[in-house]
Amino acid sequence: MSERAAPFYCPYCGDEDLRPSEEGHGSWECGACNRAFQLKFLGLLARGVSRRADFSAPKANALEKGSLQRADNGGDELI
């Protein structure tokens, strides 16, 4: 099993001076702004595209007519 990716930038100041924290898994400390933060995977988002039942129209026409719509709520809801 491979190790998880480390963050490249502090989410508060954007600096790259990050070190793993002793607080536990996923905890990081920024040497530039002296803040500590924790990263946590929450889950996968349900996303998709809803289309009309009539697939005979070319894609360009469907886009012009506005028949393609997002089937999600913008990613605000977790499953």
mmCIF file of N, CA, C and O in Angstrom:
data_model
loop_
_atom_site.group_PDB
_atom_site.id
_atom_site.type_symbol
_atom_site.label_atom_id
_atom_site.label_comp_id
_atom_site.label_asym_id
_atom_site.label_seq_id
_atom_site.Cartn_x
_atom_site.Cartn_y
_atom_site.Cartn_z
ATOM 1 N N MET A 1 0.851 -1.181 0.000
ATOM 2 C CA MET A 1 0.000 0.000 0.000
ATOM 3 C C MET A 1 0.890 1.235 0.000
ATOM 4 O O MET A 1 1.862 1.322 0.722
ATOM 5 N N SER A 2 0.560 2.200 -0.830
ATOM 6 C CA SER A 2 1.388 3.398 -0.938
ATOM 7 C C SER A 2 0.981 4.443 0.101
ATOM 8 O O SER A 2 -0.141 4.462 0.586
ATOM 9 N N GLU A 3 1.918 5.310 0.394
ATOM 10 C CA GLU A 3 1.680 6.379 1.353
ATOM 11 C C GLU A 3 0.827 7.468 0.708
ATOM 12 O O GLU A 3 0.911 7.718 -0.484
ATOM 13 N N ARG A 4 -0.010 8.118 1.486
ATOM 14 C CA ARG A 4 -0.879 9.186 0.962
ATOM 15 C C ARG A 4 -0.041 10.392 0.570
ATOM 16 O O ARG A 4 1.025 10.636 1.115
ATOM 17 N N ALA A 5 -0.570 11.159 -0.357
ATOM 18 C CA ALA A 5 0.122 12.352 -0.832
ATOM 19 C C ALA A 5 0.119 13.439 0.243
ATOM 20 O O ALA A 5 -0.835 13.574 0.996
ATOM 21 N N ALA A 6 1.191 14.174 0.297
ATOM 22 C CA ALA A 6 1.320 15.270 1.255
ATOM 23 C C ALA A 6 0.842 16.566 0.608
ATOM 24 O O ALA A 6 0.936 16.731 -0.606
ATOM 25 N N PRO A 7 0.327 17.503 1.408
ATOM 26 C CA PRO A 7 -0.081 18.797 0.836
ATOM 27 C C PRO A 7 1.155 19.578 0.396
ATOM 28 O O PRO A 7 2.233 19.455 0.986
ATOM 29 N N PHE A 8 1.010 20.370 -0.653
ATOM 30 C CA PHE A 8 2.121 21.162 -1.161
ATOM 31 C C PHE A 8 2.149 22.566 -0.587
ATOM 32 O O PHE A 8 3.192 23.186 -0.508
ATOM 33 N N TYR A 9 0.968 23.096 -0.208
ATOM 34 C CA TYR A 9 0.861 24.470 0.263
ATOM 35 C C TYR A 9 -0.003 24.534 1.513
ATOM 36 O O TYR A 9 -0.924 23.764 1.677
ATOM 37 N N CYS A 10 0.277 25.516 2.357
ATOM 38 C CA CYS A 10 -0.556 25.784 3.526
ATOM 39 C C CYS A 10 -1.888 26.355 3.035
ATOM 40 O O CYS A 10 -1.905 27.278 2.212
ATOM 41 N N PRO A 11 -3.032 25.843 3.521
ATOM 42 C CA PRO A 11 -4.328 26.373 3.069
ATOM 43 C C PRO A 11 -4.617 27.783 3.599
ATOM 44 O O PRO A 11 -5.541 28.433 3.132
ATOM 45 N N TYR A 12 -3.826 28.263 4.541
ATOM 46 C CA TYR A 12 -4.050 29.585 5.120
ATOM 47 C C TYR A 12 -3.177 30.669 4.498
ATOM 48 O O TYR A 12 -3.666 31.727 4.136
ATOM 49 N N CYS A 13 -1.870 30.393 4.365
ATOM 50 C CA CYS A 13 -0.968 31.428 3.858
ATOM 51 C C CYS A 13 -0.366 31.081 2.495
ATOM 52 O O CYS A 13 0.207 31.949 1.848
ATOM 53 N N GLY A 14 -0.468 29.833 2.060
ATOM 54 C CA GLY A 14 0.053 29.430 0.766
ATOM 55 C C GLY A 14 1.532 29.086 0.756
ATOM 56 O O GLY A 14 2.088 28.768 -0.291
ATOM 57 N N ASP A 15 2.181 29.153 1.892
ATOM 58 C CA ASP A 15 3.609 28.843 1.952
ATOM 59 C C ASP A 15 3.842 27.339 1.822
ATOM 60 O O ASP A 15 2.949 26.524 2.065
ATOM 61 N N GLU A 16 5.067 26.963 1.452
ATOM 62 C CA GLU A 16 5.414 25.552 1.252
ATOM 63 C C GLU A 16 6.161 24.946 2.437
ATOM 64 O O GLU A 16 6.568 23.795 2.371
ATOM 65 N N ASP A 17 6.343 25.688 3.510
ATOM 66 C CA ASP A 17 7.099 25.209 4.676
ATOM 67 C C ASP A 17 6.191 24.376 5.588
ATOM 68 O O ASP A 17 5.789 24.811 6.666
ATOM 69 N N LEU A 18 5.859 23.165 5.151
ATOM 70 C CA LEU A 18 4.963 22.283 5.906
ATOM 71 C C LEU A 18 5.718 21.109 6.496
ATOM 72 O O LEU A 18 6.629 20.569 5.878
ATOM 73 N N ARG A 19 5.309 20.736 7.695
ATOM 74 C CA ARG A 19 5.894 19.579 8.389
ATOM 75 C C ARG A 19 4.782 18.737 8.990
ATOM 76 O O ARG A 19 3.772 19.289 9.435
ATOM 77 N N PRO A 20 4.957 17.419 9.017
ATOM 78 C CA PRO A 20 3.951 16.582 9.695
ATOM 79 C C PRO A 20 3.867 16.962 11.171
ATOM 80 O O PRO A 20 4.875 17.247 11.816
ATOM 81 N N SER A 21 2.669 16.980 11.710
ATOM 82 C CA SER A 21 2.454 17.331 13.115
ATOM 83 C C SER A 21 2.450 16.072 13.966
ATOM 84 O O SER A 21 2.149 14.982 13.489
ATOM 85 N N GLU A 22 2.743 16.233 15.228
ATOM 86 C CA GLU A 22 2.711 15.116 16.172
ATOM 87 C C GLU A 22 1.303 14.824 16.659
ATOM 88 O O GLU A 22 1.085 13.898 17.424
ATOM 89 N N GLU A 23 0.319 15.615 16.225
ATOM 90 C CA GLU A 23 -1.066 15.457 16.674
ATOM 91 C C GLU A 23 -1.734 14.208 16.115
ATOM 92 O O GLU A 23 -2.780 13.813 16.586
ATOM 93 N N GLY A 24 -1.181 13.621 15.078
ATOM 94 C CA GLY A 24 -1.770 12.406 14.529
ATOM 95 C C GLY A 24 -1.781 12.377 13.025
ATOM 96 O O GLY A 24 -1.275 13.288 12.359
ATOM 97 N N HIS A 25 -2.386 11.328 12.481
ATOM 98 C CA HIS A 25 -2.413 11.115 11.041
ATOM 99 C C HIS A 25 -3.172 12.239 10.332
ATOM 100 O O HIS A 25 -4.266 12.608 10.740
ATOM 101 N N GLY A 26 -2.558 12.796 9.296
ATOM 102 C CA GLY A 26 -3.191 13.855 8.518
ATOM 103 C C GLY A 26 -3.010 15.244 9.092
ATOM 104 O O GLY A 26 -3.559 16.200 8.560
ATOM 105 N N SER A 27 -2.264 15.383 10.176
ATOM 106 C CA SER A 27 -2.048 16.690 10.800
ATOM 107 C C SER A 27 -0.741 17.297 10.299
ATOM 108 O O SER A 27 0.277 16.614 10.195
ATOM 109 N N TRP A 28 -0.794 18.593 10.000
ATOM 110 C CA TRP A 28 0.356 19.300 9.455
ATOM 111 C C TRP A 28 0.549 20.619 10.174
ATOM 112 O O TRP A 28 -0.399 21.205 10.686
ATOM 113 N N GLU A 29 1.796 21.105 10.190
ATOM 114 C CA GLU A 29 2.141 22.397 10.770
ATOM 115 C C GLU A 29 2.813 23.248 9.710
ATOM 116 O O GLU A 29 3.640 22.751 8.942
ATOM 117 N N CYS A 30 2.462 24.517 9.658
ATOM 118 C CA CYS A 30 3.078 25.459 8.732
ATOM 119 C C CYS A 30 4.097 26.287 9.503
ATOM 120 O O CYS A 30 3.759 26.944 10.492
ATOM 121 N N GLY A 31 5.335 26.262 9.049
ATOM 122 C CA GLY A 31 6.394 27.024 9.705
ATOM 123 C C GLY A 31 6.310 28.511 9.416
ATOM 124 O O GLY A 31 6.827 29.326 10.176
ATOM 125 N N ALA A 32 5.656 28.895 8.335
ATOM 126 C CA ALA A 32 5.575 30.304 7.951
ATOM 127 C C ALA A 32 4.542 31.074 8.767
ATOM 128 O O ALA A 32 4.818 32.156 9.268
ATOM 129 N N CYS A 33 3.328 30.513 8.914
ATOM 130 C CA CYS A 33 2.270 31.244 9.628
ATOM 131 C C CYS A 33 1.991 30.647 11.012
ATOM 132 O O CYS A 33 1.113 31.129 11.715
ATOM 133 N N ASN A 34 2.710 29.591 11.373
ATOM 134 C CA ASN A 34 2.609 28.977 12.698
ATOM 135 C C ASN A 34 1.206 28.425 12.975
ATOM 136 O O ASN A 34 0.708 28.498 14.097
ATOM 137 N N ARG A 35 0.563 27.887 11.936
ATOM 138 C CA ARG A 35 -0.758 27.283 12.094
ATOM 139 C C ARG A 35 -0.649 25.774 11.937
ATOM 140 O O ARG A 35 0.215 25.264 11.239
ATOM 141 N N ALA A 36 -1.565 25.079 12.576
ATOM 142 C CA ALA A 36 -1.675 23.627 12.430
ATOM 143 C C ALA A 36 -3.026 23.323 11.805
ATOM 144 O O ALA A 36 -4.020 23.994 12.084
ATOM 145 N N PHE A 37 -3.062 22.329 10.922
ATOM 146 C CA PHE A 37 -4.318 21.934 10.284
ATOM 147 C C PHE A 37 -4.300 20.438 10.049
ATOM 148 O O PHE A 37 -3.270 19.782 10.129
ATOM 149 N N GLN A 38 -5.474 19.899 9.797
ATOM 150 C CA GLN A 38 -5.616 18.469 9.581
ATOM 151 C C GLN A 38 -6.371 18.214 8.280
ATOM 152 O O GLN A 38 -7.371 18.873 7.995
ATOM 153 N N LEU A 39 -5.887 17.257 7.497
ATOM 154 C CA LEU A 39 -6.540 16.863 6.254
ATOM 155 C C LEU A 39 -7.284 15.559 6.490
ATOM 156 O O LEU A 39 -6.782 14.661 7.146
ATOM 157 N N LYS A 40 -8.495 15.478 5.934
ATOM 158 C CA LYS A 40 -9.316 14.290 6.138
ATOM 159 C C LYS A 40 -10.137 14.023 4.890
ATOM 160 O O LYS A 40 -10.782 14.931 4.358
ATOM 161 N N PHE A 41 -10.120 12.800 4.419
ATOM 162 C CA PHE A 41 -10.932 12.397 3.276
ATOM 163 C C PHE A 41 -12.347 12.140 3.770
ATOM 164 O O PHE A 41 -12.573 11.355 4.678
ATOM 165 N N LEU A 42 -13.332 12.821 3.170
ATOM 166 C CA LEU A 42 -14.717 12.700 3.617
ATOM 167 C C LEU A 42 -15.520 11.683 2.822
ATOM 168 O O LEU A 42 -16.462 11.103 3.332
ATOM 169 N N GLY A 43 -15.205 11.489 1.554
ATOM 170 C CA GLY A 43 -15.941 10.539 0.734
ATOM 171 C C GLY A 43 -16.023 11.007 -0.701
ATOM 172 O O GLY A 43 -15.491 12.044 -1.068
ATOM 173 N N LEU A 44 -16.699 10.241 -1.525
ATOM 174 C CA LEU A 44 -16.869 10.575 -2.926
ATOM 175 C C LEU A 44 -18.172 11.325 -3.142
ATOM 176 O O LEU A 44 -19.162 11.060 -2.467
ATOM 177 N N LEU A 45 -18.164 12.233 -4.082
ATOM 178 C CA LEU A 45 -19.354 13.004 -4.421
ATOM 179 C C LEU A 45 -20.104 12.311 -5.546
ATOM 180 O O LEU A 45 -19.500 11.741 -6.443
ATOM 181 N N ALA A 46 -21.418 12.375 -5.506
ATOM 182 C CA ALA A 46 -22.231 11.814 -6.578
ATOM 183 C C ALA A 46 -22.460 12.913 -7.609
ATOM 184 O O ALA A 46 -23.090 13.917 -7.334
ATOM 185 N N ARG A 47 -21.922 12.730 -8.796
ATOM 186 C CA ARG A 47 -22.068 13.718 -9.865
ATOM 187 C C ARG A 47 -22.456 13.009 -11.134
ATOM 188 O O ARG A 47 -22.141 11.862 -11.347
ATOM 189 N N GLY A 48 -23.118 13.717 -12.005
ATOM 190 C CA GLY A 48 -23.492 13.146 -13.281
ATOM 191 C C GLY A 48 -24.130 14.184 -14.156
ATOM 192 O O GLY A 48 -24.354 15.319 -13.754
ATOM 193 N N VAL A 49 -24.422 13.785 -15.370
ATOM 194 C CA VAL A 49 -25.071 14.667 -16.329
ATOM 195 C C VAL A 49 -26.396 14.044 -16.712
ATOM 196 O O VAL A 49 -26.478 12.869 -17.049
ATOM 197 N N SER A 50 -27.455 14.823 -16.639
ATOM 198 C CA SER A 50 -28.782 14.366 -17.027
ATOM 199 C C SER A 50 -29.058 14.832 -18.452
ATOM 200 O O SER A 50 -28.867 15.988 -18.772
ATOM 201 N N ARG A 51 -29.521 13.916 -19.312
ATOM 202 C CA ARG A 51 -29.790 14.265 -20.706
ATOM 203 C C ARG A 51 -31.226 13.913 -21.064
ATOM 204 O O ARG A 51 -31.833 13.053 -20.444
ATOM 205 N N ARG A 52 -31.718 14.554 -22.118
ATOM 206 C CA ARG A 52 -33.046 14.226 -22.628
ATOM 207 C C ARG A 52 -33.048 12.814 -23.182
ATOM 208 O O ARG A 52 -32.015 12.258 -23.522
ATOM 209 N N ALA A 53 -34.236 12.243 -23.325
ATOM 210 C CA ALA A 53 -34.367 10.900 -23.882
ATOM 211 C C ALA A 53 -34.032 10.881 -25.365
ATOM 212 O O ALA A 53 -33.650 9.854 -25.909
ATOM 213 N N ASP A 54 -34.151 12.012 -26.062
ATOM 214 C CA ASP A 54 -33.875 12.078 -27.494
ATOM 215 C C ASP A 54 -32.383 12.300 -27.721
ATOM 216 O O ASP A 54 -31.874 13.404 -27.586
ATOM 217 N N PHE A 55 -31.668 11.232 -28.070
ATOM 218 C CA PHE A 55 -30.230 11.319 -28.287
ATOM 219 C C PHE A 55 -29.899 11.511 -29.766
ATOM 220 O O PHE A 55 -28.749 11.490 -30.157
ATOM 221 N N SER A 56 -30.907 11.684 -30.632
ATOM 222 C CA SER A 56 -30.665 11.809 -32.066
ATOM 223 C C SER A 56 -30.083 13.173 -32.435
ATOM 224 O O SER A 56 -29.418 13.308 -33.448
ATOM 225 N N ALA A 57 -30.317 14.198 -31.610
ATOM 226 C CA ALA A 57 -29.806 15.532 -31.912
ATOM 227 C C ALA A 57 -28.299 15.567 -31.676
ATOM 228 O O ALA A 57 -27.802 14.994 -30.714
ATOM 229 N N PRO A 58 -27.555 16.239 -32.551
ATOM 230 C CA PRO A 58 -26.110 16.376 -32.328
ATOM 231 C C PRO A 58 -25.825 17.101 -31.023
ATOM 232 O O PRO A 58 -26.638 17.878 -30.537
ATOM 233 N N LYS A 59 -24.661 16.857 -30.485
ATOM 234 C CA LYS A 59 -24.282 17.442 -29.198
ATOM 235 C C LYS A 59 -24.301 18.972 -29.242
ATOM 236 O O LYS A 59 -24.728 19.620 -28.308
ATOM 237 N N ALA A 60 -23.836 19.571 -30.345
ATOM 238 C CA ALA A 60 -23.805 21.030 -30.440
ATOM 239 C C ALA A 60 -25.221 21.597 -30.337
ATOM 240 O O ALA A 60 -25.450 22.586 -29.657
ATOM 241 N N ASN A 61 -26.182 20.970 -31.008
ATOM 242 C CA ASN A 61 -27.567 21.445 -30.937
ATOM 243 C C ASN A 61 -28.133 21.292 -29.539
ATOM 244 O O ASN A 61 -28.875 22.126 -29.059
ATOM 245 N N ALA A 62 -27.788 20.194 -28.871
ATOM 246 C CA ALA A 62 -28.279 19.975 -27.511
ATOM 247 C C ALA A 62 -27.747 21.042 -26.570
ATOM 248 O O ALA A 62 -28.460 21.525 -25.703
ATOM 249 N N LEU A 63 -26.484 21.439 -26.763
ATOM 250 C CA LEU A 63 -25.912 22.479 -25.915
ATOM 251 C C LEU A 63 -26.583 23.822 -26.177
ATOM 252 O O LEU A 63 -26.851 24.579 -25.262
ATOM 253 N N GLU A 64 -26.855 24.119 -27.454
ATOM 254 C CA GLU A 64 -27.502 25.385 -27.788
ATOM 255 C C GLU A 64 -28.907 25.459 -27.213
ATOM 256 O O GLU A 64 -29.360 26.503 -26.763
ATOM 257 N N LYS A 65 -29.610 24.352 -27.207
ATOM 258 C CA LYS A 65 -30.989 24.329 -26.714
ATOM 259 C C LYS A 65 -31.049 24.275 -25.189
ATOM 260 O O LYS A 65 -32.102 24.400 -24.605
ATOM 261 N N GLY A 66 -29.923 24.031 -24.546
ATOM 262 C CA GLY A 66 -29.889 23.987 -23.090
ATOM 263 C C GLY A 66 -30.468 22.722 -22.508
ATOM 264 O O GLY A 66 -30.976 22.719 -21.394
ATOM 265 N N SER A 67 -30.417 21.611 -23.262
ATOM 266 C CA SER A 67 -31.014 20.372 -22.766
ATOM 267 C C SER A 67 -30.095 19.609 -21.826
ATOM 268 O O SER A 67 -30.534 18.715 -21.125
ATOM 269 N N LEU A 68 -28.806 19.942 -21.817
ATOM 270 C CA LEU A 68 -27.894 19.285 -20.886
ATOM 271 C C LEU A 68 -27.912 20.061 -19.574
ATOM 272 O O LEU A 68 -27.724 21.270 -19.552
ATOM 273 N N GLN A 69 -28.151 19.349 -18.489
ATOM 274 C CA GLN A 69 -28.203 19.979 -17.177
ATOM 275 C C GLN A 69 -27.397 19.153 -16.200
ATOM 276 O O GLN A 69 -27.297 17.939 -16.336
ATOM 277 N N ARG A 70 -26.865 19.825 -15.210
ATOM 278 C CA ARG A 70 -26.145 19.117 -14.157
ATOM 279 C C ARG A 70 -27.139 18.346 -13.306
ATOM 280 O O ARG A 70 -28.219 18.820 -13.018
ATOM 281 N N ALA A 71 -26.748 17.144 -12.922
ATOM 282 C CA ALA A 71 -27.636 16.306 -12.119
ATOM 283 C C ALA A 71 -27.276 16.381 -10.640
ATOM 284 O O ALA A 71 -27.771 15.613 -9.838
ATOM 285 N N ASP A 72 -26.374 17.287 -10.282
ATOM 286 C CA ASP A 72 -25.995 17.397 -8.871
ATOM 287 C C ASP A 72 -26.388 18.769 -8.340
ATOM 288 O O ASP A 72 -26.909 19.597 -9.044
ATOM 289 N N ASN A 73 -26.110 18.983 -7.079
ATOM 290 C CA ASN A 73 -26.447 20.260 -6.461
ATOM 291 C C ASN A 73 -25.200 21.148 -6.302
ATOM 292 O O ASN A 73 -25.153 21.958 -5.412
ATOM 293 N N GLY A 74 -24.198 20.941 -7.141
ATOM 294 C CA GLY A 74 -22.996 21.755 -7.075
ATOM 295 C C GLY A 74 -21.938 21.212 -6.149
ATOM 296 O O GLY A 74 -20.932 21.832 -5.883
ATOM 297 N N GLY A 75 -22.131 20.014 -5.620
ATOM 298 C CA GLY A 75 -21.126 19.397 -4.768
ATOM 299 C C GLY A 75 -21.229 19.755 -3.301
ATOM 300 O O GLY A 75 -20.312 19.526 -2.545
ATOM 301 N N ASP A 76 -22.337 20.348 -2.876
ATOM 302 C CA ASP A 76 -22.469 20.754 -1.482
ATOM 303 C C ASP A 76 -22.870 19.608 -0.565
ATOM 304 O O ASP A 76 -22.644 19.661 0.628
ATOM 305 N N GLU A 77 -23.467 18.578 -1.123
ATOM 306 C CA GLU A 77 -23.995 17.486 -0.310
ATOM 307 C C GLU A 77 -23.056 16.278 -0.373
ATOM 308 O O GLU A 77 -22.590 15.905 -1.430
ATOM 309 N N LEU A 78 -22.771 15.691 0.758
ATOM 310 C CA LEU A 78 -21.942 14.486 0.812
ATOM 311 C C LEU A 78 -22.829 13.266 0.932
ATOM 312 O O LEU A 78 -23.886 13.309 1.534
ATOM 313 N N ILE A 79 -22.360 12.177 0.344
ATOM 314 C CA ILE A 79 -23.116 10.922 0.437
ATOM 315 C C ILE A 79 -22.446 10.023 1.436
ATOM 316 O O ILE A 79 -21.284 9.918 1.539
#
